[in-house]
Amino acid sequence: MDRYQSFANTGVGRFVVGRLGLPDPRPLRRHSPGSPPLDGPVLLGGGGRLVDPVRTVLKSAGLDVVAEAGPPGTDRYGALVFDASGIDSVERLRELFEFFQPVIRSLGPCGRVVVLGTTPGHAGSRVAQRALEGFTRSVGKELRRGATAQLVYVAPGAEDALESTLRFLLSGRSAYVSGQVIRVDPAEVEVPGDWERPLAGKVALVTGAARGIGAAIAEVLARDGAHVVCLDVPAQGDELSAVANRVGGSALQLDVTAADAPRRIVEHLVQRHGGVDVVVHNAGITRDRTLGKMDAGRWDAVVEVNLASQERVNRELLAADALRPNGRVVGVSSIAGIAGNVGQTNYATTKAGVIGMVDSLSAEVAGRATVNAVAPGFIETKMTAAVPLLIRQAGRFMNSMSQGGLPVDVAEAIAWFAHPASAGVNGNVVRVCGQSLLGA
Ligand code: NAD
């Protein structure tokens, strides 16, 4: 917790924050093994093609599902889930209002709103389905006390490919994800034997794993059962070994920009592990200067680490057939790649390029692997600790949660992409930014 957040959560702090209408950064409820995913029942409404399969999924996830709202003020819900997939005219958008308006104030702290729609290209009314975005994003901005809202577009035939996404969204794993639009396509889903260890028997490569977000990704993927190959530059060797030991994985010291890096990475994965299931391109650097003051060295270094080397590694992995069936490639973009940022023409170019990589590669490998990216907002790491205090505090406040996210929040979203049952989640870029105002 930063100092403002600590203050705002004391008795006096709550009073001052409430009176002055200041940002109110409530502690977020995060996933902890063994504790229930939500703090209250799920109210499930709507009448499209998804309501029955979703009820089955929620029950299998151990959630308490209710179909009818009690009298106003009597219940406190952990989540409100509405199947809007059958809304086929603009007039029927009123069903959203009728479901949510009476119950929205009964959503508990860190509660969840999930709207399910039909991917607009496949819908009876493209207009009505597209309209769901504005509704969901606004609900996300109105919710308080750590609650989140998302829209999931489900293509026809993808009804059985939803479970990993619903389990992610309806739990503390998505604590810092809000206002997002996720698309799920039909896919043959690999159901894990144990939902607590979905990556058991799988091998994951995480670049930039010595610290920060990369170390958290290694921890979460290992928690989910994967053997994690932790990669970082030789200069970070001690930190890297410490992370690899902690997660029961292995360390691979190399610079991803080296000419022989793609060959060495693929050789390592194939010789030691017979291939790889999950590749997370997390290594990234910033070399900030406004364009007029930027030297070619800063430009080149950022492009090499954040984008060019990743393309080369992907090419080598695919050429050597080292990515196993139902494989996963995950990129780490940034809200700067969506919104642009002063002093970051180089960085934002590469982070938008990561989104381009998702678009092109996801189409190329569809059916045998998925390619997605997270776009983090303000995450509390060494990278952001170096930002001047005033800008840092603004970064923390300019989002619906009024706080920065933690590395684990990014890692949990990556673990959802990496999940063997997430085969229908392909070509998505999901922001982990607390619904930041930047690029919204
Ligand atoms: P960090 O600087 O703490 O960690 C980055 C790691 O990558 C370091 O361990 C570093 O040694 C490694 N690395 C750098 N160059 C490398 C190379 N050539 N070969 C191998 N490893 C290399 O950064 P972080 O905050 O943990 O960020 C991780 C990723 O998340 C980056 O891609 C970053 O752009 C992205 N991101 C971070 C934030 C944030 O708020 N922290 C926001 C948006 C996106």
Coordinates of N, CA and C and ligand atoms in Angstrom, one line a residue, residues 208 210-214 231-233 236 254-257 282-285 305 332-334 347 351 376-379 381-384, ligand 1:
G208 N 12.6 -12.0 -18.8 CA 12.7 -10.9 -17.9 C 12.1 -11.3 -16.5
A210 N 13.7 -12.1 -13.7 CA 14.6 -11.9 -12.5 C 13.9 -11.0 -11.4
R211 N 12.9 -10.2 -11.8 CA 12.3 -9.3 -10.9 C 11.0 -8.8 -11.4
G212 N 10.4 -7.9 -10.6 CA 9.2 -7.2 -11.0 C 8.0 -8.1 -11.5
I213 N 7.4 -7.7 -12.6 CA 6.3 -8.4 -13.2 C 6.7 -9.8 -13.6
G214 N 7.9 -9.9 -14.2 CA 8.3 -11.3 -14.7 C 8.5 -12.3 -13.6
L231 N 14.1 -16.7 -17.7 CA 15.2 -16.1 -18.5 C 15.4 -14.7 -18.1
D232 N 16.7 -14.3 -18.0 CA 17.0 -12.9 -17.9 C 18.5 -12.7 -18.3
V233 N 18.9 -11.5 -18.3 CA 20.3 -11.2 -18.7 C 21.3 -11.7 -17.7
Q236 N 21.8 -10.1 -14.3 CA 20.8 -10.3 -13.2 C 20.8 -11.8 -12.7
L254 N 20.5 -15.3 -20.6 CA 20.9 -14.8 -21.9 C 20.2 -13.5 -22.2
D255 N 20.8 -12.8 -23.1 CA 20.2 -11.5 -23.5 C 19.3 -11.8 -24.8
V256 N 18.0 -11.5 -24.7 CA 17.1 -11.8 -25.8 C 17.5 -11.1 -27.1
T257 N 18.3 -10.1 -27.0 CA 18.6 -9.4 -28.2 C 19.8 -10.0 -29.0
N282 N 8.0 -11.1 -21.6 CA 7.8 -10.0 -20.6 C 8.9 -9.1 -20.6
A283 N 10.2 -9.5 -21.0 CA 11.3 -8.6 -20.8 C 11.0 -7.3 -21.6
G284 N 11.3 -6.2 -20.9 CA 11.0 -4.9 -21.6 C 11.9 -3.8 -20.9
I285 N 12.2 -2.8 -21.7 CA 12.9 -1.7 -21.1 C 12.3 -0.4 -21.5
V305 N 14.7 -4.9 -27.7 CA 14.3 -5.7 -26.5 C 12.8 -6.0 -26.6
V332 N 3.5 -8.7 -23.6 CA 3.2 -7.7 -22.5 C 3.3 -6.4 -23.2
S333 N 2.1 -5.8 -23.5 CA 2.0 -4.5 -24.1 C 2.0 -3.5 -23.0
S334 N 1.3 -2.4 -23.1 CA 1.2 -1.3 -22.1 C 0.1 -0.4 -22.5
Y347 N 9.1 3.5 -26.9 CA 8.4 2.5 -26.0 C 7.0 2.2 -26.6
K351 N 5.2 -1.1 -27.9 CA 4.1 -1.7 -27.2 C 2.8 -1.8 -28.1
P376 N -0.6 -3.7 -19.3 CA -0.7 -3.2 -17.9 C -0.7 -1.6 -17.9
G377 N -1.4 -1.1 -16.8 CA -1.4 0.3 -16.6 C -0.3 0.6 -15.6
F378 N -0.6 1.3 -14.5 CA 0.4 1.7 -13.5 C 0.5 0.5 -12.5
I379 N 1.7 -0.2 -12.6 CA 1.9 -1.3 -11.7 C 3.1 -1.0 -10.8
T381 N 6.2 -1.4 -9.4 CA 7.5 -2.1 -9.6 C 8.7 -1.1 -9.5
K382 N 9.9 -1.7 -9.7 CA 11.1 -0.8 -9.7 C 11.0 0.2 -10.9
M383 N 10.4 -0.3 -12.0 CA 10.2 0.6 -13.2 C 9.4 1.8 -12.8
T384 N 8.3 1.7 -12.1 CA 7.4 2.8 -11.7 C 7.9 3.5 -10.5
Ligands
NAD1 P1 11.6 -4.4 -14.7 O1 12.5 -3.4 -15.3 O2 11.4 -4.4 -13.2 O3 11.9 -5.9 -15.2 C1 12.3 -6.2 -16.6 C2 13.2 -7.4 -16.6 O4 13.5 -7.6 -18.0 C3 14.5 -7.2 -15.8 O5 14.8 -8.2 -15.0 C4 15.5 -7.1 -17.0 O6 16.8 -7.5 -16.6 C5 14.9 -7.9 -18.0 N1 15.5 -7.6 -19.4 C6 15.7 -6.4 -19.9 N2 16.3 -6.5 -21.0 C7 16.5 -7.8 -21.3 C8 17.1 -8.5 -22.3 N3 17.7 -7.9 -23.4 N4 17.2 -9.9 -22.3 C9 16.6 -10.5 -21.2 N5 16.0 -9.9 -20.2 C10 16.0 -8.5 -20.2 O7 10.2 -4.1 -15.4 P2 8.7 -4.5 -15.0 O8 8.0 -3.3 -14.5 O9 8.6 -5.7 -14.3 O10 8.1 -4.7 -16.5 C11 7.9 -6.0 -17.1 C12 7.1 -5.7 -18.4 O11 5.9 -5.1 -18.2 C13 7.9 -4.9 -19.4 O12 7.7 -5.4 -20.7 C14 7.2 -3.5 -19.3 O13 7.4 -2.7 -20.4 C15 5.8 -3.9 -19.0 N6 5.0 -2.9 -18.3 C16 5.3 -2.5 -17.1 C17 4.4 -1.6 -16.5 C18 4.6 -1.1 -15.0 O14 3.8 -0.3 -14.6 N7 5.6 -1.6 -14.3 C19 3.4 -1.0 -17.2 C20 3.1 -1.4 -18.5 C21 3.9 -2.4 -19.0

